[in-house]
Short mmCIF file of C-alpha atoms and ligand atoms in Angstrom, two decimals:
data_model
loop_
_atom_site.label_atom_id
_atom_site.label_comp_id
_atom_site.label_asym_id
_atom_site.label_seq_id
_atom_site.Cartn_x
_atom_site.Cartn_y
_atom_site.Cartn_z
CA MET R 127 -191.40 -175.89 -32.02
CA ALA R 128 -192.69 -175.11 -29.19
CA GLU R 129 -189.42 -175.70 -26.96
CA TYR R 130 -190.64 -173.60 -23.84
CA SER R 131 -193.79 -175.88 -23.26
CA LEU R 132 -195.18 -176.47 -19.73
CA PHE R 133 -193.93 -179.72 -20.66
CA SER R 134 -190.11 -179.15 -20.90
CA LEU R 135 -190.77 -176.59 -17.96
CA VAL R 136 -191.29 -179.48 -15.89
CA ARG R 137 -189.14 -182.17 -17.02
CA ASN R 138 -186.18 -179.49 -16.58
CA ALA R 139 -186.90 -178.52 -13.41
CA PHE R 140 -186.01 -182.43 -12.59
CA THR R 141 -183.14 -182.72 -14.66
CA GLY R 142 -181.37 -179.41 -12.61
CA ASN R 143 -182.09 -177.79 -15.93
CA ARG R 144 -179.15 -179.30 -17.52
CA ALA R 145 -180.82 -180.05 -20.90
CA TRP R 146 -181.74 -177.07 -22.30
CA ARG R 147 -181.15 -176.95 -25.88
CA PRO R 148 -178.85 -173.47 -26.40
CA ALA R 149 -181.00 -170.81 -27.87
CA TRP R 150 -178.49 -170.25 -30.57
CA ARG R 151 -175.22 -171.97 -31.63
CA ALA R 152 -172.06 -170.62 -30.78
CA ALA R 153 -170.43 -170.69 -34.38
CA GLU R 154 -167.09 -170.66 -35.53
CA PRO R 155 -166.68 -168.44 -38.54
CA LYS R 156 -166.30 -170.43 -41.64
CA PRO R 157 -163.72 -168.84 -44.54
CA SER R 158 -166.94 -167.57 -46.42
CA TYR R 159 -170.53 -166.92 -47.12
CA ASP R 160 -173.24 -165.84 -49.26
CA VAL R 161 -173.62 -162.59 -47.00
CA ILE R 162 -172.26 -161.20 -43.74
CA ILE R 163 -173.85 -159.17 -41.48
CA VAL R 164 -171.65 -156.71 -39.22
CA GLY R 165 -173.45 -156.09 -36.10
CA GLY R 166 -175.54 -158.51 -33.81
CA GLY R 167 -178.03 -155.89 -32.49
CA GLY R 168 -181.83 -156.18 -33.46
CA HIS R 169 -181.33 -154.80 -36.79
CA GLY R 170 -178.65 -157.51 -38.37
CA LEU R 171 -180.32 -160.23 -36.15
CA ALA R 172 -183.59 -159.48 -37.82
CA THR R 173 -181.85 -158.94 -41.25
CA ALA R 174 -180.37 -162.23 -41.26
CA TYR R 175 -183.80 -164.14 -40.40
CA TYR R 176 -185.74 -162.73 -43.44
CA LEU R 177 -182.71 -163.10 -45.59
CA ALA R 178 -183.34 -166.64 -44.96
CA LYS R 179 -186.99 -166.86 -43.98
CA GLU R 180 -188.25 -164.41 -47.11
CA HIS R 181 -185.12 -165.06 -49.66
CA GLY R 182 -183.99 -168.45 -49.08
CA ILE R 183 -180.36 -166.80 -48.17
CA ARG R 184 -179.45 -169.10 -45.27
CA ASP R 185 -175.54 -169.24 -45.70
CA VAL R 186 -175.48 -165.91 -43.74
CA ALA R 187 -173.16 -164.88 -40.88
CA VAL R 188 -173.40 -162.40 -38.18
CA LEU R 189 -170.23 -161.12 -36.89
CA GLU R 190 -171.10 -159.31 -33.52
CA LYS R 191 -168.15 -157.57 -31.55
CA GLY R 192 -169.83 -158.10 -28.07
CA TRP R 193 -172.52 -160.06 -27.17
CA ILE R 194 -175.99 -160.87 -28.24
CA GLY R 195 -178.04 -158.02 -27.29
CA GLY R 196 -175.04 -155.85 -25.16
CA GLY R 197 -175.92 -152.59 -27.77
CA ASN R 198 -178.66 -150.79 -28.34
CA VAL R 199 -181.52 -153.75 -28.28
CA GLY R 200 -180.75 -154.26 -24.77
CA ARG R 201 -180.86 -150.72 -23.98
CA ASN R 202 -183.73 -149.33 -24.88
CA THR R 203 -186.80 -148.22 -22.95
CA THR R 204 -188.70 -150.34 -25.61
CA ILE R 205 -191.35 -147.62 -27.05
CA VAL R 206 -192.72 -148.99 -29.99
CA ARG R 207 -195.70 -146.84 -32.79
CA SER R 208 -195.72 -145.77 -35.70
CA ASN R 209 -197.31 -142.12 -35.68
CA TYR R 210 -195.48 -140.10 -37.70
CA LEU R 211 -196.25 -137.34 -39.82
CA LEU R 212 -193.98 -138.13 -43.36
CA PRO R 213 -195.53 -140.60 -45.75
CA ALA R 214 -192.09 -142.51 -46.12
CA ASN R 215 -191.89 -142.84 -42.23
CA SER R 216 -194.98 -143.35 -41.54
CA ARG R 217 -195.42 -146.40 -44.20
CA PHE R 218 -192.31 -147.63 -43.25
CA TYR R 219 -193.55 -147.32 -39.33
CA GLU R 220 -196.73 -148.85 -39.46
CA TRP R 221 -195.01 -152.15 -41.76
CA SER R 222 -192.92 -152.44 -38.74
CA LEU R 223 -195.99 -151.92 -36.03
CA LYS R 224 -198.04 -154.74 -37.96
CA LEU R 225 -194.62 -156.87 -38.51
CA TRP R 226 -194.60 -156.70 -34.45
CA GLU R 227 -198.11 -157.52 -33.83
CA GLY R 228 -197.25 -160.69 -35.17
CA LEU R 229 -194.10 -161.29 -34.43
CA SER R 230 -193.80 -163.84 -30.97
CA ALA R 231 -196.13 -166.31 -33.41
CA GLU R 232 -193.78 -165.51 -35.84
CA LEU R 233 -190.51 -166.34 -33.55
CA ASN R 234 -192.00 -168.57 -31.44
CA TYR R 235 -190.89 -166.33 -29.09
CA ASN R 236 -192.69 -164.33 -26.73
CA VAL R 237 -191.59 -160.65 -27.45
CA MET R 238 -194.02 -159.53 -24.58
CA PHE R 239 -195.11 -156.75 -26.86
CA SER R 240 -198.34 -155.13 -25.40
CA GLN R 241 -200.64 -152.45 -27.05
CA ARG R 242 -201.22 -150.23 -24.14
CA GLY R 243 -200.94 -147.69 -26.33
CA VAL R 244 -198.85 -144.14 -26.84
CA LEU R 245 -199.78 -141.12 -25.87
CA ASN R 246 -198.54 -137.87 -26.70
CA LEU R 247 -199.26 -134.70 -24.54
CA ALA R 248 -200.11 -131.17 -25.90
CA HIS R 249 -199.76 -127.65 -23.69
CA SER R 250 -200.42 -125.42 -25.89
CA PRO R 251 -203.04 -125.13 -28.80
CA ALA R 252 -200.53 -124.79 -31.63
CA GLN R 253 -199.45 -128.27 -30.48
CA LEU R 254 -203.32 -129.82 -30.08
CA ASP R 255 -203.34 -128.55 -34.27
CA ALA R 256 -199.93 -129.60 -35.26
CA TYR R 257 -201.02 -133.26 -33.37
CA ALA R 258 -204.44 -132.76 -35.56
CA ARG R 259 -202.48 -132.03 -38.30
CA ARG R 260 -200.41 -135.03 -37.71
CA GLY R 261 -203.34 -137.44 -36.71
CA ASN R 262 -204.86 -136.54 -40.08
CA ALA R 263 -201.97 -137.97 -42.00
CA MET R 264 -201.76 -140.91 -40.20
CA ARG R 265 -205.29 -141.39 -40.84
CA LEU R 266 -204.78 -140.88 -44.67
CA GLU R 267 -202.06 -143.49 -44.63
CA GLY R 268 -204.83 -145.83 -42.33
CA ILE R 269 -202.80 -145.41 -39.24
CA ASP R 270 -205.19 -145.59 -35.99
CA CYS R 271 -205.02 -142.75 -33.75
CA GLU R 272 -207.48 -140.42 -31.92
CA LEU R 273 -206.72 -136.77 -30.47
CA LEU R 274 -207.99 -136.85 -27.00
CA ASP R 275 -209.09 -133.31 -25.22
CA ARG R 276 -208.06 -132.99 -21.08
CA ASN R 277 -210.57 -134.81 -19.86
CA ASP R 278 -210.19 -137.79 -22.12
CA VAL R 279 -206.22 -137.50 -20.89
CA ALA R 280 -207.09 -137.38 -17.44
CA ALA R 281 -209.75 -140.45 -17.31
CA PHE R 282 -206.88 -141.79 -19.97
CA VAL R 283 -203.86 -141.49 -17.15
CA PRO R 284 -205.15 -140.81 -13.91
CA GLY R 285 -202.11 -139.68 -11.59
CA LEU R 286 -200.58 -137.27 -14.41
CA ASP R 287 -201.47 -133.33 -13.23
CA VAL R 288 -203.71 -132.07 -15.66
CA SER R 289 -204.44 -128.85 -13.88
CA PRO R 290 -205.05 -125.48 -15.40
CA ASP R 291 -202.35 -124.22 -13.09
CA ALA R 292 -200.15 -126.79 -13.40
CA ARG R 293 -196.86 -125.01 -14.98
CA PHE R 294 -197.35 -126.83 -18.57
CA PRO R 295 -201.16 -127.03 -18.56
CA VAL R 296 -202.14 -130.32 -20.64
CA LEU R 297 -204.87 -129.30 -23.35
CA GLY R 298 -205.02 -132.81 -25.03
CA GLY R 299 -203.00 -135.32 -26.80
CA LEU R 300 -202.30 -137.96 -29.58
CA LEU R 301 -203.11 -141.41 -28.59
CA GLN R 302 -202.00 -144.36 -31.21
CA ARG R 303 -203.95 -147.76 -28.99
CA ARG R 304 -202.06 -149.90 -31.11
CA GLY R 305 -198.62 -148.25 -30.15
CA GLY R 306 -196.82 -149.92 -27.13
CA THR R 307 -193.75 -151.56 -25.60
CA ALA R 308 -192.11 -155.06 -26.03
CA ARG R 309 -188.96 -157.04 -23.95
CA HIS R 310 -186.19 -155.74 -25.72
CA ASP R 311 -183.49 -158.60 -24.72
CA ALA R 312 -186.59 -161.52 -25.67
CA VAL R 313 -186.71 -159.45 -29.55
CA ALA R 314 -182.96 -159.95 -29.74
CA TRP R 315 -182.86 -163.81 -28.42
CA GLY R 316 -185.86 -164.44 -30.34
CA PHE R 317 -184.66 -163.45 -33.71
CA ALA R 318 -181.18 -164.76 -33.12
CA ARG R 319 -182.78 -168.11 -32.20
CA ALA R 320 -185.27 -167.76 -35.08
CA ALA R 321 -182.44 -166.85 -37.42
CA ASP R 322 -180.35 -170.02 -35.82
CA ARG R 323 -182.39 -172.54 -36.49
CA ARG R 324 -182.50 -171.82 -40.42
CA GLY R 325 -178.57 -171.79 -40.50
CA VAL R 326 -177.24 -168.57 -39.74
CA ASP R 327 -174.01 -168.49 -37.95
CA ILE R 328 -174.42 -166.01 -34.84
CA VAL R 329 -170.46 -165.18 -34.37
CA GLU R 330 -169.85 -163.60 -31.03
CA ASN R 331 -167.09 -162.06 -29.65
CA CYS R 332 -165.75 -161.03 -32.97
CA GLU R 333 -164.99 -157.41 -34.34
CA VAL R 334 -164.56 -156.64 -37.52
CA THR R 335 -161.63 -154.23 -38.05
CA GLY R 336 -161.48 -153.94 -41.60
CA PHE R 337 -162.85 -155.21 -45.32
CA LEU R 338 -161.55 -156.79 -48.24
CA ARG R 339 -161.41 -155.61 -51.43
CA ASP R 340 -161.02 -156.95 -55.32
CA SER R 341 -159.01 -155.38 -57.99
CA GLY R 342 -162.08 -153.32 -58.89
CA GLY R 343 -162.65 -152.03 -55.60
CA ARG R 344 -165.58 -154.04 -54.51
CA ILE R 345 -166.08 -155.36 -50.58
CA VAL R 346 -165.57 -158.92 -50.63
CA GLY R 347 -165.58 -160.12 -47.21
CA VAL R 348 -164.18 -158.15 -44.21
CA GLU R 349 -160.77 -158.58 -41.66
CA THR R 350 -162.11 -159.75 -38.03
CA THR R 351 -160.29 -160.52 -34.73
CA ARG R 352 -161.04 -164.21 -36.15
CA GLY R 353 -159.58 -163.94 -38.97
CA THR R 354 -160.94 -163.14 -42.48
CA VAL R 355 -164.03 -164.15 -43.85
CA ARG R 356 -164.70 -163.31 -47.19
CA ALA R 357 -168.43 -163.05 -48.75
CA ALA R 358 -170.12 -161.98 -51.54
CA LYS R 359 -172.41 -159.40 -49.97
CA VAL R 360 -171.68 -157.68 -46.84
CA GLY R 361 -174.52 -155.78 -44.80
CA ILE R 362 -173.77 -152.76 -42.16
CA ALA R 363 -176.19 -152.73 -39.15
CA VAL R 364 -173.99 -151.34 -36.16
CA ALA R 365 -176.24 -148.07 -34.60
CA GLY R 366 -173.82 -145.94 -33.01
CA SER R 367 -170.56 -147.53 -34.44
CA THR R 368 -171.56 -147.07 -38.20
CA SER R 369 -169.32 -144.02 -38.56
CA GLU R 370 -166.27 -145.93 -36.99
CA VAL R 371 -166.96 -149.14 -39.02
CA ILE R 372 -167.86 -147.63 -42.04
CA ARG R 373 -164.65 -145.58 -42.02
CA ARG R 374 -162.37 -149.15 -42.10
CA ALA R 375 -164.01 -149.33 -45.79
CA GLY R 376 -162.38 -146.24 -46.38
CA ILE R 377 -165.60 -143.43 -45.82
CA ASP R 378 -164.13 -140.98 -44.01
CA ARG R 379 -167.86 -138.86 -43.87
CA LEU R 380 -171.82 -139.73 -43.54
CA PRO R 381 -174.63 -137.77 -42.27
CA ILE R 382 -174.59 -139.45 -38.77
CA GLU R 383 -173.13 -138.34 -35.35
CA SER R 384 -173.02 -140.74 -32.28
CA HIS R 385 -174.48 -139.41 -29.20
CA VAL R 386 -175.15 -141.11 -25.58
CA LEU R 387 -178.78 -141.24 -24.52
CA GLN R 388 -179.63 -142.31 -21.14
CA ALA R 389 -182.48 -144.68 -19.56
CA PHE R 390 -183.38 -145.18 -16.02
CA VAL R 391 -185.79 -147.11 -14.11
CA SER R 392 -187.14 -146.71 -10.74
CA GLU R 393 -187.67 -149.15 -7.46
CA PRO R 394 -190.86 -151.17 -8.87
CA LEU R 395 -194.12 -150.31 -7.94
CA LYS R 396 -197.76 -152.12 -8.11
CA PRO R 397 -199.37 -151.19 -11.44
CA ILE R 398 -199.72 -147.55 -11.83
CA LEU R 399 -199.57 -146.75 -15.54
CA ASP R 400 -200.95 -148.68 -18.45
CA THR R 401 -199.73 -146.88 -21.17
CA VAL R 402 -197.03 -144.90 -22.61
CA VAL R 403 -196.90 -141.16 -22.01
CA THR R 404 -194.80 -138.37 -23.65
CA PHE R 405 -194.23 -135.31 -22.19
CA GLY R 406 -194.88 -132.23 -25.14
CA ALA R 407 -193.21 -129.58 -22.97
CA GLY R 408 -189.64 -131.00 -23.11
CA HIS R 409 -188.64 -134.18 -24.10
CA LEU R 410 -189.45 -136.77 -21.68
CA TYR R 411 -191.35 -140.78 -22.23
CA VAL R 412 -192.26 -143.09 -19.46
CA SER R 413 -194.15 -146.67 -19.13
CA GLN R 414 -194.26 -148.78 -16.73
CA SER R 415 -192.17 -152.85 -17.29
CA ASP R 416 -194.03 -156.07 -16.12
CA LYS R 417 -191.31 -156.23 -13.66
CA GLY R 418 -192.98 -152.81 -12.23
CA GLY R 419 -190.56 -150.15 -12.74
CA LEU R 420 -190.95 -146.68 -14.03
CA VAL R 421 -188.74 -147.04 -17.19
CA PHE R 422 -187.74 -143.43 -18.69
CA GLY R 423 -185.55 -141.39 -21.02
CA GLY R 424 -185.40 -138.01 -22.31
CA ASP R 425 -182.79 -136.20 -24.82
CA ILE R 426 -179.59 -136.97 -25.57
CA ASP R 427 -176.40 -135.67 -23.68
CA GLY R 428 -175.92 -133.37 -26.16
CA TYR R 429 -172.46 -134.17 -27.37
CA ASN R 430 -170.43 -136.98 -29.40
CA SER R 431 -169.75 -139.77 -27.63
CA TRP R 432 -168.73 -143.55 -27.78
CA ALA R 433 -169.37 -143.95 -23.58
CA GLN R 434 -172.01 -146.27 -22.78
CA ARG R 435 -172.64 -144.31 -20.11
CA GLY R 436 -173.85 -140.03 -19.40
CA ASN R 437 -173.87 -137.22 -17.10
CA LEU R 438 -175.58 -136.38 -14.55
CA PRO R 439 -177.32 -132.90 -15.89
CA VAL R 440 -179.30 -135.17 -18.12
CA VAL R 441 -180.44 -136.81 -14.95
CA GLU R 442 -181.43 -133.93 -13.19
CA ASP R 443 -183.15 -132.46 -16.04
CA VAL R 444 -184.93 -135.63 -17.32
CA ALA R 445 -186.35 -136.11 -13.03
CA SER R 446 -187.54 -133.12 -12.81
CA LEU R 447 -189.69 -133.26 -16.03
CA LEU R 448 -191.34 -136.39 -15.19
CA LEU R 449 -191.94 -135.07 -11.93
CA THR R 450 -193.54 -132.13 -14.03
CA MET R 451 -195.98 -134.98 -15.41
CA PHE R 452 -196.35 -136.79 -12.33
CA PRO R 453 -195.50 -135.41 -8.75
CA SER R 454 -196.69 -138.09 -7.43
CA TYR R 455 -193.94 -139.84 -8.37
CA GLY R 456 -191.29 -137.67 -6.56
CA ARG R 457 -191.46 -139.88 -3.82
CA LEU R 458 -189.69 -143.27 -5.95
CA ARG R 459 -185.96 -144.05 -5.71
CA LEU R 460 -183.96 -144.35 -9.13
CA LEU R 461 -182.65 -148.05 -9.34
CA ARG R 462 -180.38 -147.96 -12.97
CA SER R 463 -179.22 -145.57 -15.21
CA TRP R 464 -177.23 -146.63 -18.80
CA GLY R 465 -176.62 -145.41 -22.02
CA GLY R 466 -176.77 -146.42 -25.45
CA ILE R 467 -174.65 -145.32 -28.50
CA MET R 468 -177.30 -143.63 -30.83
CA ASP R 469 -176.75 -143.08 -34.67
CA MET R 470 -178.36 -139.72 -35.04
CA SER R 471 -178.78 -138.53 -38.59
CA MET R 472 -179.29 -135.16 -39.83
CA ASP R 473 -182.53 -135.80 -40.34
CA GLY R 474 -184.10 -137.60 -37.87
CA SER R 475 -184.85 -140.17 -40.69
CA PRO R 476 -183.62 -143.70 -41.26
CA ILE R 477 -180.84 -144.67 -43.91
CA ILE R 478 -181.40 -148.49 -45.51
CA THR R 479 -180.15 -148.60 -48.61
CA LYS R 480 -177.29 -150.53 -51.68
CA GLY R 481 -173.79 -148.89 -51.10
CA PRO R 482 -171.96 -146.76 -50.52
CA LEU R 483 -169.57 -149.04 -51.98
CA PRO R 484 -170.14 -151.89 -54.43
CA GLY R 485 -170.97 -155.24 -52.71
CA LEU R 486 -171.49 -152.81 -49.54
CA TYR R 487 -174.93 -151.99 -47.62
CA LEU R 488 -175.77 -149.62 -44.87
CA ASN R 489 -178.56 -150.05 -42.43
CA ALA R 490 -177.80 -147.19 -40.29
CA GLY R 491 -179.36 -143.66 -38.47
CA TRP R 492 -181.85 -144.71 -35.78
CA CYS R 493 -181.79 -141.99 -34.06
CA TYR R 494 -184.39 -141.93 -31.13
CA GLY R 495 -186.41 -145.10 -32.61
CA GLY R 496 -184.44 -147.51 -33.85
CA PHE R 497 -186.29 -150.68 -31.35
CA LYS R 498 -189.81 -149.62 -33.04
CA ALA R 499 -188.20 -150.45 -36.64
CA THR R 500 -186.34 -153.65 -35.82
CA PRO R 501 -188.56 -155.88 -37.59
CA GLY R 502 -189.50 -153.71 -40.60
CA SER R 503 -185.86 -152.58 -40.94
CA GLY R 504 -184.22 -156.05 -41.09
CA TRP R 505 -187.47 -157.16 -43.37
CA CYS R 506 -186.61 -154.20 -45.70
CA PHE R 507 -182.96 -154.56 -45.10
CA ALA R 508 -183.05 -158.22 -46.27
CA TRP R 509 -184.91 -157.02 -49.25
CA THR R 510 -182.27 -154.85 -50.42
CA ILE R 511 -179.22 -156.97 -50.11
CA ALA R 512 -181.38 -160.19 -51.66
CA LYS R 513 -182.35 -157.94 -55.05
CA ASP R 514 -179.71 -155.22 -55.02
CA GLU R 515 -182.61 -152.42 -54.92
CA PRO R 516 -184.67 -151.22 -52.12
CA HIS R 517 -188.20 -152.43 -51.60
CA PRO R 518 -190.79 -149.62 -52.12
CA LEU R 519 -190.98 -149.22 -48.20
CA ASN R 520 -187.12 -148.35 -47.59
CA ALA R 521 -186.88 -146.55 -51.68
CA ALA R 522 -186.62 -142.97 -49.94
CA PHE R 523 -184.30 -144.18 -47.08
CA THR R 524 -180.96 -143.75 -49.49
CA LEU R 525 -177.67 -142.15 -48.38
CA ASP R 526 -177.46 -139.39 -51.48
CA ARG R 527 -180.81 -137.86 -50.67
CA PHE R 528 -178.24 -135.48 -48.54
CA HIS R 529 -176.34 -134.62 -51.34
CA ALA R 530 -179.86 -133.77 -53.72
CA GLY R 531 -182.00 -132.44 -50.78
CA ALA R 532 -184.76 -134.62 -50.37
CA VAL R 533 -184.37 -135.17 -46.96
CA ILE R 534 -187.35 -136.83 -44.56
CA ASP R 535 -187.20 -133.61 -42.12
CA GLU R 536 -190.03 -135.21 -39.81
CA ARG R 537 -189.69 -132.08 -37.46
CA GLY R 538 -188.95 -129.51 -40.08
CA ALA R 539 -186.37 -128.09 -38.37
CA GLY R 540 -183.22 -128.44 -40.44
CA PRO R 541 -179.78 -130.59 -40.68
CA VAL R 542 -179.69 -130.98 -36.58
CA PRO R 543 -178.87 -134.59 -34.82
CA TRP R 544 -181.33 -134.71 -32.27
CA HIS R 545 -184.44 -135.78 -34.00
CA HIS R 546 -186.50 -138.66 -34.25
C1 FAD D 794 -181.49 -145.10 -23.96
C2 FAD D 794 -182.11 -146.18 -25.04
C3 FAD D 794 -183.34 -145.57 -24.95
C4 FAD D 794 -184.18 -146.19 -26.97
N1 FAD D 794 -185.58 -145.98 -26.66
C5 FAD D 794 -185.96 -146.08 -27.74
C6 FAD D 794 -187.47 -146.28 -27.51
O1 FAD D 794 -188.26 -146.49 -26.35
N2 FAD D 794 -187.87 -147.10 -28.80
C7 FAD D 794 -187.08 -147.21 -29.92
O2 FAD D 794 -187.62 -147.06 -31.37
N3 FAD D 794 -185.58 -146.91 -29.62
C8 FAD D 794 -185.16 -146.72 -28.91
N4 FAD D 794 -183.85 -146.56 -28.95
C9 FAD D 794 -183.02 -146.76 -30.11
C10 FAD D 794 -182.71 -148.10 -30.45
O3 FAD D 794 -182.49 -148.99 -29.31
C11 FAD D 794 -181.90 -148.07 -31.35
O4 FAD D 794 -182.26 -146.90 -32.54
C12 FAD D 794 -181.88 -149.69 -32.25
O5 FAD D 794 -181.65 -150.63 -31.32
C13 FAD D 794 -180.42 -149.89 -32.75
O6 FAD D 794 -180.26 -150.84 -33.98
P1 FAD D 794 -180.14 -152.26 -33.25
O7 FAD D 794 -180.64 -152.80 -32.26
O8 FAD D 794 -179.24 -153.26 -34.63
O9 FAD D 794 -178.53 -151.72 -32.06
P2 FAD D 794 -177.45 -152.56 -31.80
O10 FAD D 794 -178.14 -153.33 -30.66
O11 FAD D 794 -176.78 -151.36 -30.71
O12 FAD D 794 -176.61 -153.44 -32.51
C14 FAD D 794 -175.74 -152.84 -33.03
C15 FAD D 794 -174.22 -154.23 -32.96
O13 FAD D 794 -173.27 -153.87 -33.51
C16 FAD D 794 -172.46 -154.54 -33.01
N5 FAD D 794 -170.75 -153.80 -33.38
C17 FAD D 794 -170.18 -152.59 -33.22
N6 FAD D 794 -169.03 -152.14 -33.93
C18 FAD D 794 -169.36 -153.79 -34.30
C19 FAD D 794 -168.21 -153.94 -35.18
N7 FAD D 794 -166.82 -153.08 -35.45
N8 FAD D 794 -167.87 -155.62 -35.67
C20 FAD D 794 -169.08 -156.64 -35.32
N9 FAD D 794 -170.05 -155.50 -34.54
C21 FAD D 794 -169.85 -154.85 -34.05
C22 FAD D 794 -172.33 -153.66 -31.36
O14 FAD D 794 -171.63 -154.56 -30.58
C23 FAD D 794 -174.07 -154.03 -31.34
O15 FAD D 794 -174.03 -155.35 -30.81
C24 FAD D 794 -183.52 -146.20 -27.93
C25 FAD D 794 -181.48 -146.57 -27.46
C26 FAD D 794 -181.03 -146.15 -25.85
C27 FAD D 794 -179.75 -146.14 -26.15
#
């Protein structure tokens, strides 16, 4: 299925590029399906793909309110890593990272996954100790990582201010070489095309406005702006819209808040930064895209919002952190900024579960880190929907952990919606 071969490129160049087969069909919704996935972001599309591929469930519709790639999957800073402390998170994200490593071949679509390393900087002895602890926990799970000292960091990231009299001197860092970046919309398009080729209907411009229930209270379909669609099972994967969508099923409260997160890109430069660096004395992450722009971001804006754009104080905060790390970037111009709506859970860990109503399945709570989870999340959610039980990799990501007190609190900092 090599659709983008050199031969096809040349042939289409001579025929006015009119003969390309669409990457996915513009499907009309059928009256009923075995499974409906609400939300055509990375997680919804990956779920549909793995339902078809791993479980042979092909009578699937992905219902997307807007267009494929218009949500967070096309708005993120594309960092992929598995450097987590707690076993539930590190096992799940490591499985996702392993899927990333074969994803371009799996989808026959170049998702431009680049394992250029992710380096978390430490600026105090206590922080370096914490990274050593995290690194040891990762190694116990068989995950690669290296603890770097200041000289190693200086050699690994030229241009970084590692001088001892810097405002936040760099003492070292935790490096995961298998981490890196990918091309975000290629991930959406690759999963969409691969799911479509296996028979999944991808229905764009189709907002789910309500849920159908039978007399026993089981969810048996959805109301949409394009009519009623019935299904044996309905999975929700709408990221920042989770609380709004699930309210339409009669559930008023989830342990999730919606917040805006901004991202920024500079004018393009020649290659200057060939890894991902995060600043440990504040919240800042930066990498360089293949087009040359420095892509960076920081904290959520700090108030609940469903607007896909943010405010100026965060722009100033994030830009000043970037210059603290790399003073020479001060001469760059900012090209663009944008925002996405994040589904922030109260322990910084996700929810991939059967329920909370019969016939309903929920995938949410991705906080800052859902892009890297895309293949792993789709794989586990498809398993949960197909088998009506969680895979061991997502068994801890239940909704009732918040009632039971079994939270997966990666930061150990209590129930606030700004973790990941
Ligand atoms: C600025 C920014 C930077 C980020 N950086 C990173 C990063 O570096 N690394 C990382 O791992 N993660 C990152 N993330 C997080 C990551 O992008 C998200 O966690 C992840 O993309 C969420 O899953 P998704 O792709 O399925 O979401 P989305 O793409 O948002 O998909 C949800 C879809 O549901 C649709 N929808 C909503 N309501 C309805 C409805 N009623 N009916 C039908 N469809 C509906 C939406 O239109 C949307 O397309 C970042 C996010 C942002 C915003």
